[in-house]
XYZ file of C-alpha atoms in Angstrom:
729
model
C 64.199 70.270 -58.885
C 61.377 70.659 -61.464
C 57.849 70.263 -60.060
C 55.868 67.253 -61.287
C 52.618 69.197 -61.391
C 51.093 72.455 -60.266
C 47.772 72.476 -58.417
C 45.812 74.740 -56.132
C 44.852 74.046 -52.528
C 41.847 75.798 -51.029
C 41.696 75.997 -47.220
C 39.027 77.386 -44.928
C 40.320 80.114 -42.612
C 38.242 80.938 -39.586
C 38.702 83.657 -36.957
C 36.520 85.382 -34.443
C 35.602 88.114 -36.873
C 35.374 86.425 -40.255
C 35.305 83.235 -42.232
C 36.888 83.044 -45.721
C 38.402 80.698 -48.289
C 42.113 81.070 -48.940
C 43.570 79.562 -52.143
C 47.283 79.178 -52.719
C 49.361 77.362 -55.389
C 51.097 74.135 -54.509
C 53.909 72.410 -56.383
C 54.071 68.610 -56.224
C 57.527 67.001 -56.415
C 58.716 63.451 -56.915
C 61.092 62.002 -54.341
C 62.555 59.210 -56.440
C 64.526 57.544 -53.647
C 61.494 56.524 -51.614
C 58.753 54.260 -52.947
C 55.773 52.593 -51.477
C 53.959 49.889 -53.442
C 55.648 51.204 -56.615
C 54.047 54.658 -56.111
C 56.444 57.620 -55.738
C 56.079 59.415 -52.445
C 55.247 63.101 -52.992
C 55.979 66.045 -50.855
C 53.975 69.215 -51.060
C 55.687 72.566 -50.765
C 53.648 75.705 -50.530
C 54.490 79.375 -50.407
C 53.269 79.605 -46.826
C 55.177 76.630 -45.541
C 55.597 72.877 -45.816
C 52.541 70.682 -45.495
C 53.092 66.976 -45.103
C 50.213 64.772 -46.150
C 49.697 61.104 -46.709
C 50.715 59.882 -50.161
C 47.283 58.541 -51.098
C 45.549 61.745 -50.032
C 47.797 63.871 -52.236
C 47.357 61.604 -55.250
C 43.595 61.567 -54.756
C 43.439 65.339 -54.484
C 45.654 65.811 -57.562
C 43.525 63.578 -59.740
C 40.319 65.193 -58.507
C 41.628 68.628 -59.441
C 42.810 67.396 -62.849
C 39.386 65.893 -63.511
C 37.737 69.155 -62.517
C 39.930 71.068 -64.981
C 39.024 68.637 -67.768
C 35.332 69.220 -67.118
C 35.798 72.984 -67.229
C 37.813 72.884 -70.467
C 35.373 70.522 -72.173
C 32.445 72.752 -71.208
C 34.281 75.685 -72.752
C 34.837 73.703 -75.981
C 31.147 72.813 -76.258
C 29.981 76.397 -75.839
C 28.491 77.418 -79.195
C 28.879 81.071 -78.255
C 32.655 80.628 -77.919
C 32.899 78.908 -81.293
C 30.931 81.704 -82.970
C 33.095 84.428 -81.438
C 36.249 82.496 -82.396
C 34.965 82.156 -85.967
C 34.692 85.935 -86.168
C 38.371 86.077 -85.199
C 39.357 83.676 -87.998
C 39.127 80.324 -86.213
C 36.829 78.113 -88.253
C 35.587 74.798 -86.851
C 38.750 72.927 -87.881
C 41.159 75.526 -86.497
C 39.078 75.954 -83.325
C 39.334 72.227 -82.661
C 43.104 72.190 -83.229
C 43.603 75.244 -81.030
C 41.517 73.733 -78.221
C 43.470 70.457 -78.240
C 46.703 72.415 -77.913
C 45.266 74.710 -75.220
C 43.972 71.776 -73.156
C 47.343 70.051 -73.351
C 49.039 73.273 -72.288
C 46.803 73.752 -69.242
C 47.074 70.160 -68.029
C 50.753 69.507 -68.694
C 52.580 72.810 -68.256
C 54.747 72.879 -65.133
C 53.860 76.457 -64.166
C 50.757 78.274 -65.356
C 50.772 82.037 -65.773
C 49.408 83.804 -62.708
C 46.419 85.397 -64.472
C 45.257 82.106 -66.027
C 45.825 80.353 -62.706
C 43.543 82.843 -60.941
C 40.818 82.516 -63.625
C 40.825 78.716 -63.392
C 40.739 78.939 -59.604
C 37.753 81.300 -59.673
C 35.863 79.008 -62.055
C 36.608 75.989 -59.838
C 35.321 77.856 -56.818
C 32.212 79.100 -58.608
C 33.399 82.705 -58.552
C 34.000 82.901 -62.317
C 32.346 81.942 -65.593
C 33.626 79.458 -68.182
C 33.546 82.188 -70.834
C 36.279 83.997 -68.880
C 38.740 81.514 -70.451
C 38.205 82.932 -73.939
C 40.923 85.673 -73.865
C 43.503 83.140 -72.659
C 42.380 80.584 -75.219
C 42.752 83.172 -78.008
C 46.154 84.225 -76.684
C 47.289 80.615 -76.980
C 45.612 80.167 -80.393
C 47.531 83.152 -81.803
C 50.789 81.522 -80.756
C 50.080 78.429 -82.851
C 48.220 80.258 -85.643
C 50.153 83.508 -86.214
C 47.773 84.612 -88.989
C 45.154 85.463 -86.340
C 47.135 88.604 -85.477
C 46.795 89.909 -89.033
C 43.432 88.401 -89.864
C 41.898 91.593 -91.201
C 44.728 92.077 -93.692
C 44.578 88.440 -94.771
C 40.816 88.624 -95.268
C 41.229 91.626 -97.538
C 43.917 89.874 -99.593
C 41.828 86.702 -99.986
C 38.638 88.547 -100.888
C 37.703 87.052 -104.276
C 34.227 88.516 -104.547
C 35.047 90.918 -107.401
C 37.648 89.204 -109.637
C 36.840 91.574 -112.506
C 38.763 94.278 -110.605
C 41.971 92.238 -110.831
C 42.377 93.355 -114.448
C 42.386 97.186 -114.525
C 43.774 97.302 -118.094
C 40.840 95.257 -119.402
C 38.402 97.412 -117.433
C 39.918 100.554 -118.943
C 38.517 99.681 -122.395
C 34.957 98.978 -123.496
C 35.051 95.430 -124.835
C 32.482 93.817 -127.116
C 31.737 90.159 -126.413
C 30.242 88.001 -129.180
C 29.006 84.571 -128.123
C 28.853 81.966 -130.915
C 26.407 79.382 -129.556
C 25.643 76.036 -131.107
C 26.245 72.291 -131.008
C 29.311 70.497 -132.342
C 29.751 70.833 -136.124
C 27.570 73.932 -136.399
C 30.228 76.238 -137.865
C 30.451 78.498 -134.806
C 34.246 78.214 -134.578
C 34.630 78.793 -138.327
C 32.742 82.097 -138.157
C 34.777 83.252 -135.153
C 38.049 82.408 -136.944
C 36.983 84.329 -140.044
C 36.473 87.437 -137.906
C 39.878 86.799 -136.274
C 41.609 86.715 -139.671
C 39.842 89.882 -140.835
C 40.763 91.890 -137.734
C 43.761 94.233 -137.611
C 45.122 92.242 -134.670
C 43.891 89.315 -132.636
C 44.617 86.516 -130.195
C 43.285 82.973 -130.643
C 42.997 80.995 -127.389
C 42.592 77.303 -128.144
C 42.174 74.269 -125.895
C 44.982 72.220 -127.465
C 48.429 72.781 -128.930
C 47.144 71.001 -132.028
C 44.439 73.622 -132.555
C 46.846 76.490 -131.914
C 49.168 74.972 -134.540
C 46.222 74.644 -136.952
C 45.259 78.328 -136.602
C 48.931 79.334 -136.807
C 49.297 77.529 -140.133
C 45.894 78.628 -141.454
C 46.602 82.304 -140.679
C 50.015 82.341 -142.326
C 48.694 80.386 -145.339
C 45.950 83.017 -145.720
C 48.596 85.755 -145.751
C 47.894 86.919 -142.183
C 51.194 86.886 -140.238
C 50.616 84.961 -137.019
C 52.902 83.907 -134.158
C 52.522 80.721 -132.150
C 52.640 80.804 -128.343
C 52.078 77.713 -126.209
C 53.318 76.715 -122.778
C 56.350 75.010 -124.325
C 56.883 76.813 -127.629
C 57.342 80.297 -129.100
C 57.430 80.634 -132.899
C 57.717 84.048 -134.567
C 57.048 84.481 -138.290
C 59.401 87.451 -138.348
C 62.939 86.088 -138.740
C 64.267 88.927 -136.584
C 61.900 88.088 -133.745
C 59.438 90.916 -134.236
C 55.939 90.233 -132.941
C 53.096 89.730 -135.404
C 49.721 91.394 -134.954
C 48.035 87.963 -134.663
C 48.872 85.274 -132.130
C 47.621 81.694 -131.807
C 48.042 80.418 -128.278
C 46.752 77.794 -125.887
C 44.624 78.281 -122.821
C 44.514 75.538 -120.228
C 40.879 74.819 -120.953
C 38.769 72.965 -123.455
C 35.858 75.284 -124.112
C 33.639 77.899 -122.518
C 31.478 75.344 -120.709
C 34.570 74.164 -118.806
C 34.642 77.416 -116.843
C 33.088 75.419 -113.977
C 35.779 72.694 -114.083
C 36.825 72.053 -110.474
C 40.532 71.861 -111.318
C 41.111 74.146 -114.313
C 38.130 76.495 -114.543
C 40.208 79.391 -113.199
C 42.295 79.593 -116.429
C 39.212 80.241 -118.569
C 37.845 82.769 -116.047
C 41.093 84.732 -116.151
C 41.042 84.782 -119.954
C 37.441 85.981 -120.200
C 37.820 88.714 -117.572
C 41.396 89.788 -118.335
C 41.825 89.810 -122.128
C 42.619 93.317 -123.362
C 40.821 93.314 -126.706
C 38.136 95.467 -128.218
C 36.284 92.408 -129.462
C 36.125 88.957 -127.853
C 34.568 85.981 -129.630
C 33.469 83.096 -127.417
C 32.407 79.665 -128.745
C 30.367 77.219 -126.713
C 27.104 75.524 -125.856
C 23.849 77.500 -125.495
C 23.762 76.404 -121.839
C 26.509 78.939 -121.074
C 24.859 82.011 -122.622
C 23.011 83.252 -119.515
C 26.030 82.848 -117.274
C 28.423 84.664 -119.625
C 25.851 87.456 -120.004
C 25.573 87.783 -116.220
C 29.354 87.648 -115.822
C 29.857 90.413 -118.370
C 27.205 92.469 -116.604
C 29.613 92.732 -113.633
C 32.183 94.319 -115.963
C 29.676 96.630 -117.599
C 29.960 94.865 -120.965
C 27.167 93.550 -123.162
C 27.077 90.191 -124.929
C 25.913 89.686 -128.509
C 24.656 86.134 -129.100
C 24.841 84.422 -132.491
C 23.091 81.044 -132.695
C 24.033 78.220 -135.057
C 22.516 74.879 -135.978
C 24.316 71.668 -136.840
C 25.353 71.602 -140.519
C 24.938 67.848 -141.057
C 22.517 65.346 -139.488
C 23.576 62.924 -136.773
C 21.304 60.116 -135.562
C 21.310 57.532 -132.779
C 21.066 53.987 -134.113
C 18.570 51.478 -132.738
C 21.092 48.658 -132.556
C 24.379 48.279 -130.725
C 27.446 46.945 -132.546
C 27.788 44.041 -130.048
C 30.853 42.551 -131.774
C 34.032 43.925 -133.261
C 33.244 41.762 -136.294
C 30.549 44.309 -137.140
C 32.915 47.270 -137.482
C 32.827 49.231 -140.740
C 35.116 51.800 -142.414
C 34.815 55.196 -140.737
C 34.011 53.749 -137.292
C 35.508 55.263 -134.148
C 35.428 53.203 -130.950
C 35.548 55.562 -127.950
C 37.086 54.257 -124.698
C 37.721 55.996 -121.404
C 40.900 54.184 -120.356
C 44.220 53.529 -122.025
C 44.001 49.814 -121.204
C 40.733 49.535 -123.122
C 42.488 51.272 -126.022
C 45.170 48.547 -125.953
C 42.630 45.747 -125.663
C 40.292 46.965 -128.424
C 43.084 47.757 -130.887
C 44.612 44.308 -130.317
C 41.282 42.593 -131.004
C 40.627 44.694 -134.126
C 43.992 43.940 -135.687
C 43.645 40.251 -134.820
C 40.719 40.337 -137.266
C 42.967 41.563 -140.058
C 41.900 45.228 -139.826
C 44.177 48.225 -139.377
C 43.302 50.868 -136.806
C 44.598 54.251 -135.715
C 44.977 55.084 -132.027
C 44.562 58.464 -130.302
C 44.663 59.093 -126.554
C 45.485 62.030 -124.330
C 49.082 61.286 -123.309
C 50.336 60.879 -126.889
C 52.543 63.726 -128.182
C 50.805 66.196 -130.529
C 52.830 65.001 -133.514
C 51.767 61.409 -132.931
C 48.109 62.425 -132.635
C 48.330 64.335 -135.915
C 50.055 61.386 -137.577
C 47.349 58.966 -136.443
C 44.575 61.386 -137.450
C 46.147 61.831 -140.895
C 46.427 58.063 -141.300
C 42.751 57.594 -140.429
C 41.576 60.487 -142.647
C 43.617 59.438 -145.695
C 41.233 57.717 -148.166
C 44.212 55.918 -149.732
C 45.392 54.434 -146.435
C 44.072 50.969 -145.537
C 43.475 52.157 -141.951
C 39.707 52.706 -141.701
C 39.049 52.230 -137.964
C 39.889 54.626 -135.127
C 40.202 53.695 -131.458
C 40.359 56.775 -129.244
C 39.611 58.287 -125.871
C 37.430 61.361 -125.431
C 40.471 63.386 -126.587
C 38.794 63.409 -130.025
C 36.062 65.614 -128.546
C 38.484 68.522 -128.229
C 38.583 69.822 -131.785
C 40.488 67.297 -133.923
C 39.092 67.217 -137.452
C 38.402 63.560 -138.213
C 36.411 61.828 -140.956
C 34.212 59.710 -138.714
C 31.002 58.131 -139.916
C 29.957 56.313 -136.731
C 30.839 56.935 -133.083
C 30.710 53.754 -130.972
C 30.814 54.175 -127.197
C 32.689 51.209 -125.772
C 31.667 52.342 -122.285
C 29.606 55.112 -120.705
C 31.605 55.234 -117.464
C 34.509 57.632 -117.049
C 36.863 58.365 -114.114
C 36.299 61.880 -112.721
C 37.595 64.040 -109.883
C 34.879 65.298 -107.532
C 34.729 68.555 -105.554
C 36.788 67.005 -102.740
C 39.552 65.982 -105.122
C 38.574 62.322 -104.881
C 38.572 60.018 -107.884
C 35.276 58.357 -108.743
C 33.650 56.541 -111.653
C 30.588 58.253 -113.118
C 28.410 57.945 -116.168
C 29.415 60.580 -118.707
C 27.442 63.813 -118.697
C 25.138 64.983 -121.463
C 27.621 67.694 -122.401
C 30.459 65.158 -122.731
C 28.301 62.718 -124.711
C 27.179 65.455 -127.135
C 30.739 66.687 -127.602
C 31.972 63.203 -128.528
C 28.931 62.112 -130.543
C 29.097 65.334 -132.552
C 32.390 64.200 -134.118
C 30.453 61.827 -136.387
C 29.515 63.144 -139.837
C 31.561 66.355 -139.737
C 30.557 68.857 -142.399
C 34.037 68.903 -143.955
C 34.481 65.113 -143.973
C 33.559 62.548 -146.641
C 30.682 61.333 -144.449
C 27.782 63.770 -144.687
C 25.665 62.004 -142.069
C 26.778 60.882 -138.633
C 25.686 57.889 -136.569
C 26.042 57.149 -132.860
C 25.661 53.867 -130.998
C 27.241 51.689 -128.309
C 29.334 48.551 -128.343
C 27.086 46.750 -125.865
C 23.346 46.272 -126.159
C 22.481 47.219 -122.583
C 24.360 50.543 -122.878
C 22.296 51.801 -125.827
C 19.111 52.816 -123.928
C 21.307 54.575 -121.365
C 23.074 56.533 -124.117
C 19.736 57.527 -125.645
C 18.535 58.754 -122.264
C 21.759 60.752 -121.719
C 21.557 62.421 -125.130
C 17.890 63.273 -124.654
C 18.525 65.334 -121.536
C 18.817 69.093 -121.502
C 22.352 70.273 -120.829
C 22.564 71.779 -117.357
C 23.105 75.516 -117.396
C 26.470 76.789 -116.178
C 26.054 78.845 -113.014
C 29.531 79.225 -111.486
C 33.103 79.913 -112.610
C 36.393 78.787 -111.083
C 39.017 80.993 -109.411
C 42.582 80.389 -108.228
C 44.893 82.518 -106.028
C 47.450 84.512 -108.013
C 51.174 84.659 -107.290
C 50.807 88.244 -106.068
C 48.120 87.275 -103.564
C 50.230 84.435 -102.183
C 53.252 86.737 -101.899
C 51.188 89.188 -99.820
C 50.131 86.299 -97.593
C 53.775 85.283 -97.175
C 54.652 88.820 -96.083
C 52.324 88.432 -93.104
C 53.193 84.758 -92.514
C 56.914 84.465 -93.325
C 57.360 81.074 -91.655
C 54.468 79.300 -93.427
C 55.130 76.824 -96.222
C 53.627 77.408 -99.661
C 51.210 74.533 -99.116
C 50.092 76.077 -95.800
C 49.748 79.500 -97.399
C 47.426 78.022 -100.020
C 45.390 76.219 -97.340
C 45.018 79.385 -95.266
C 44.136 81.411 -98.363
C 41.380 78.988 -99.385
C 39.997 78.789 -95.832
C 39.766 82.594 -95.582
C 38.728 83.312 -99.165
C 35.365 84.915 -99.800
C 33.515 84.407 -103.086
C 30.086 85.434 -104.234
C 27.516 83.110 -105.742
C 29.000 83.290 -109.252
C 32.396 81.839 -108.334
C 34.112 79.030 -106.478
C 37.734 78.316 -105.566
C 39.136 75.529 -107.731
C 40.594 72.360 -106.291
C 44.257 73.024 -105.453
C 45.352 69.456 -104.640
C 47.680 69.207 -107.654
C 49.316 72.512 -106.734
C 49.782 71.378 -103.134
C 51.123 68.011 -104.290
C 53.973 69.739 -106.122
C 54.467 72.279 -103.321
C 54.913 69.515 -100.747
C 57.232 67.615 -103.089
C 59.744 70.482 -103.338
C 59.195 72.044 -99.910
C 62.606 70.884 -98.672
C 64.364 72.545 -101.629
C 65.480 76.160 -100.977
C 63.641 78.352 -103.490
C 62.273 81.871 -103.299
C 58.498 82.078 -103.121
C 57.877 83.330 -106.680
C 60.046 80.576 -108.219
C 58.403 77.973 -106.006
C 54.953 79.176 -107.101
C 55.906 78.992 -110.797
C 57.283 75.456 -110.398
C 54.057 74.370 -108.707
C 51.924 75.653 -111.589
C 53.855 73.503 -114.074
C 51.562 71.197 -116.103
C 52.830 67.749 -115.185
C 51.202 64.345 -114.904
C 51.642 63.416 -111.254
C 50.629 59.823 -112.018
C 53.934 59.305 -113.846
C 56.720 58.526 -111.330
C 59.470 59.371 -113.834
C 57.934 62.784 -114.526
C 57.656 63.544 -110.786
C 61.244 62.436 -110.163
C 62.483 64.617 -113.025
C 60.456 67.564 -111.714
C 62.189 67.169 -108.353
C 65.629 67.052 -110.006
C 64.807 70.153 -112.045
C 63.921 72.061 -108.881
C 67.007 70.844 -107.019
C 69.360 71.803 -109.858
C 67.618 75.168 -110.167
C 68.046 75.850 -106.427
C 71.823 75.357 -106.761
C 71.869 78.111 -109.377
C 73.296 75.611 -111.870
C 71.875 75.898 -115.429
C 70.060 72.833 -116.717
C 72.033 72.244 -119.890
C 71.292 70.014 -122.863
C 73.926 67.487 -121.736
C 72.389 67.409 -118.255
C 68.938 66.689 -119.711
C 70.329 63.963 -121.998
C 71.859 62.213 -118.991
C 68.590 62.530 -117.100
C 66.450 60.898 -119.817
C 69.218 58.513 -121.057
C 69.209 59.986 -124.550
C 69.438 58.635 -127.240
C 66.418 56.357 -126.891
C 65.385 53.371 -128.981
C 61.972 52.335 -130.335
C 59.754 50.607 -127.736
C 59.733 46.823 -127.544
C 56.576 46.560 -125.434
C 53.826 48.682 -123.900
C 55.916 49.450 -120.824
C 58.612 50.985 -123.045
C 55.982 53.022 -124.907
C 54.573 54.404 -121.647
C 58.092 55.360 -120.549
C 58.762 57.180 -123.829
C 55.534 59.149 -123.340
C 56.769 60.096 -119.860
C 60.132 61.232 -121.296
C 58.239 63.390 -123.800
C 56.367 64.963 -120.863
C 59.697 65.665 -119.125
C 61.005 67.452 -122.227
C 57.726 69.391 -122.345
C 58.331 70.413 -118.736
C 61.833 71.650 -119.613
C 60.473 73.759 -122.478
C 57.670 75.118 -120.285
C 60.175 76.208 -117.626
C 62.589 77.587 -120.240
C 60.145 80.391 -121.099
C 59.843 81.351 -117.444
C 63.504 80.973 -116.438
C 65.426 81.451 -119.685
C 68.813 81.793 -118.049
C 68.495 78.556 -116.079
C 67.052 76.505 -118.966
C 69.266 77.774 -121.814
C 69.083 74.922 -124.343
C 65.416 74.948 -125.339
C 66.197 74.697 -129.062
C 68.311 71.550 -128.636
C 65.718 69.989 -126.339
C 62.962 70.729 -128.880
C 64.993 68.948 -131.567
C 65.348 65.724 -129.583
C 61.677 65.997 -128.567
C 60.737 65.938 -132.247
C 62.942 62.885 -132.728
C 61.273 61.264 -129.747
C 57.860 62.041 -131.242
C 58.876 60.075 -134.348
C 60.013 57.151 -132.198
C 56.676 57.137 -130.358
C 54.831 57.294 -133.686
C 56.685 54.160 -134.767
C 55.652 52.440 -131.541
C 51.990 53.424 -131.900
C 51.931 52.185 -135.501
C 53.072 48.820 -134.150
C 50.979 48.920 -130.990
C 49.526 45.455 -131.513
C 53.006 43.976 -131.744
C 53.948 45.791 -128.532
C 50.888 44.366 -126.772
C 51.780 40.846 -127.890
C 55.356 41.344 -126.706
C 54.040 42.532 -123.349
C 51.826 39.449 -123.046
C 54.690 37.130 -123.965
C 56.977 38.625 -121.322
C 54.241 38.607 -118.649
C 53.791 35.842 -116.114
C 51.612 33.047 -117.555
C 48.015 33.289 -116.420
C 48.271 36.946 -115.419
C 46.837 39.759 -117.491
C 49.862 41.896 -118.480
C 47.763 45.047 -118.384
C 46.317 44.358 -114.959
C 48.977 46.419 -113.215
C 47.812 49.459 -115.150
C 44.083 48.778 -115.064
C 42.063 51.367 -113.217
C 39.305 50.412 -110.831
C 35.877 50.008 -112.335
C 34.349 48.113 -115.213
C 36.322 47.492 -118.387
C 33.516 47.019 -120.874
C 35.205 44.654 -123.319
C 38.111 43.184 -121.463
C 36.780 41.577 -119.183
C 33.285 43.014 -118.697
C 30.572 42.208 -116.154
C 27.088 42.472 -117.595
C 24.613 44.416 -115.451
C 22.861 42.021 -113.122
C 25.554 39.348 -113.401
C 27.314 38.177 -110.225
C 30.613 39.831 -109.407
C 33.840 38.005 -110.086
C 34.427 37.172 -106.441
C 31.033 35.437 -106.251
C 32.278 32.661 -108.478
C 35.117 31.915 -106.042
C 37.382 29.000 -106.805
C 35.700 28.372 -110.153
C 36.912 31.701 -111.553
C 40.470 31.093 -110.352
C 40.526 27.661 -111.967
C 39.497 29.204 -115.306
C 42.296 31.797 -115.363
C 44.315 29.810 -117.875
C 41.414 28.238 -119.757
C 40.037 28.956 -123.209
C 36.807 30.187 -121.611
C 38.683 32.757 -119.558
C 40.481 34.052 -122.642
C 37.178 34.346 -124.535
C 35.700 36.382 -121.660
C 38.767 38.649 -121.587
C 38.511 39.239 -125.333
C 34.839 40.184 -125.017
C 33.623 37.205 -127.072
C 31.764 35.699 -124.128
C 30.110 37.116 -121.035
C 30.525 35.385 -117.659
C 26.835 34.413 -117.721
C 27.128 32.736 -121.114
C 30.283 30.954 -120.017
C 28.568 29.523 -116.927
C 25.585 28.454 -119.046
C 27.897 26.679 -121.499
C 29.675 24.954 -118.616
C 26.361 23.663 -117.253
C 25.281 22.389 -120.690
C 28.678 20.753 -121.269
C 28.562 19.075 -117.840
C 25.031 17.812 -118.523
C 26.002 16.402 -121.925
C 29.146 14.866 -120.448
C 27.110 13.062 -117.766
C 24.661 11.819 -120.411
C 27.525 10.458 -122.535
C 29.021 8.691 -119.525
C 25.626 7.206 -118.697
C 25.152 6.024 -122.302
C 28.626 4.447 -122.500
C 28.374 2.750 -119.104
C 27.892 -1.091 -119.309
C 24.300 -2.070 -118.594
C 25.188 -4.754 -116.128
C 27.182 -2.421 -113.995
């Protein structure tokens, strides 16, 4: 029969010669057949014989001893000295807490304690021991639930990120020259760097976008400099036999040098700067990054040559906001920070008889180029551009005036949480600088806002000094994670990453990037049997986790891969339901964009697992066809929006299911200082289907003006009723 609990009984033993305390263990058993007032009668058996006691006395004693143990354990937990010693052994505050909870449960609920721990607890209860004596037993238990504590020294060495420059011995073996081209947007800094690239015997161009890599690829080959193209999803060799050219145009998963501090992607730029094996490295960016790059290169023993540039054409901030879409002019670009605002603005522009081009981040590269070409073509009737901040990443556009539709943009903070913030000075300058490009037909640029009350805020943002960059991002490499897995073979990839980050050491110049996206994918495919290196590669795939279809396809890719079954062209066609037809509404367009992302994912994986993704050429062909289909949809985006509205439930905004939290500056927009929508209560709900509500949604009225008009109309209506009322009544 298993004991119900295990306690200690201390008895006083007296004889003629001495007096002492004798402590012996006692097991308490249930006797289920006998009950008294619904309480089980307990018998106590000891090693020295049977002691029969009253039921209530035994229960009272048992609970008193349990309470005493709780006090002892809680005192141990609150000892700062114990927490500090545990931290030195690898137990940070979070792990210490988890280990203590488990240890306390073990002590209070285990049927038989080990003899040595039993004696220690007994001594502490009797005042013969100290609470700190529990520490070795606590650590012994902690190592059982956290196996990495046994190899903590090795893990600390592996996760030491204080000298990332040493990760690239080949780059350290040569003396590199770093030239920093510093200047604002449209200052010619990139042009000068590209000219040196073309003149060099060999070179690598690292661009922020596939579009820019394509541009340099074409420019190099047009200039008679053979150049290959390498992106995450594409490999193009100018040599028909597959020989490598001396020049390569490729993408890096970053936008520009100042994004080295990006909390999610800064590590990619850091790796490129520290690890490129080239005699000469040309870096383009804002002056705010100069000191940091100089200090960073000091750690590698390399000097930085700085070349400063000034803007080639003037760009001024206007004193008046646009206020109405009726005031748009040829060459205007309305900048929005959400896709739903893109839909809303473009619909309102075309309802005024104007054509507009549309560019946003999730569009395929071919569609972006097509829309940019349409806007830039002086013979095309399209003279207005509606775009997200994607235009700030190097697209060459003939823009005369940048109009900020909003100054609030969704961002991810250091904790990986989404929040709405006013755009930074660096972001505002990058976007505003697209107006009046030196190579465009507009030699002077203008910047303003759509709404009057945003204009002074924009002026204040642009007048600030750009904050200097002081830190760079890092990310654990596949080799580091594999070494962790050697010591912790039973840990999941997500747990390995967590442990790595918790143990990692960085100096003041670096930080560990947010790894939530990596962990999201790792958790998604954890149940699929993959070796660690393949699992790591899958989790670094560039996918949009907000798209359910993309995530589902990613999961199917991993599952098919784990079965060692090649992902053929026919298999992919069945997955995406190819062939596809032009979109009939916005929902169809969004789905086609997701399918394009899935094909991108296939191509990205095909260059890492060629044998398992054998039909990259066929997939690229249908992706190009899909790009054309999406282009057709974007050209008819207003018709798609109308079709979406027609099919939506009457009285409900068809885009509301996609709308992100936060203000939507034109559709519908709350003016600063105006009451929130919920403050108007029933009145707002009654106006959902009214003309007034539609005018507010289209940005032609503000809620304040609507309420003022309602009051005036009600007043006039009462006056008319009073005038028409018979006098004798």
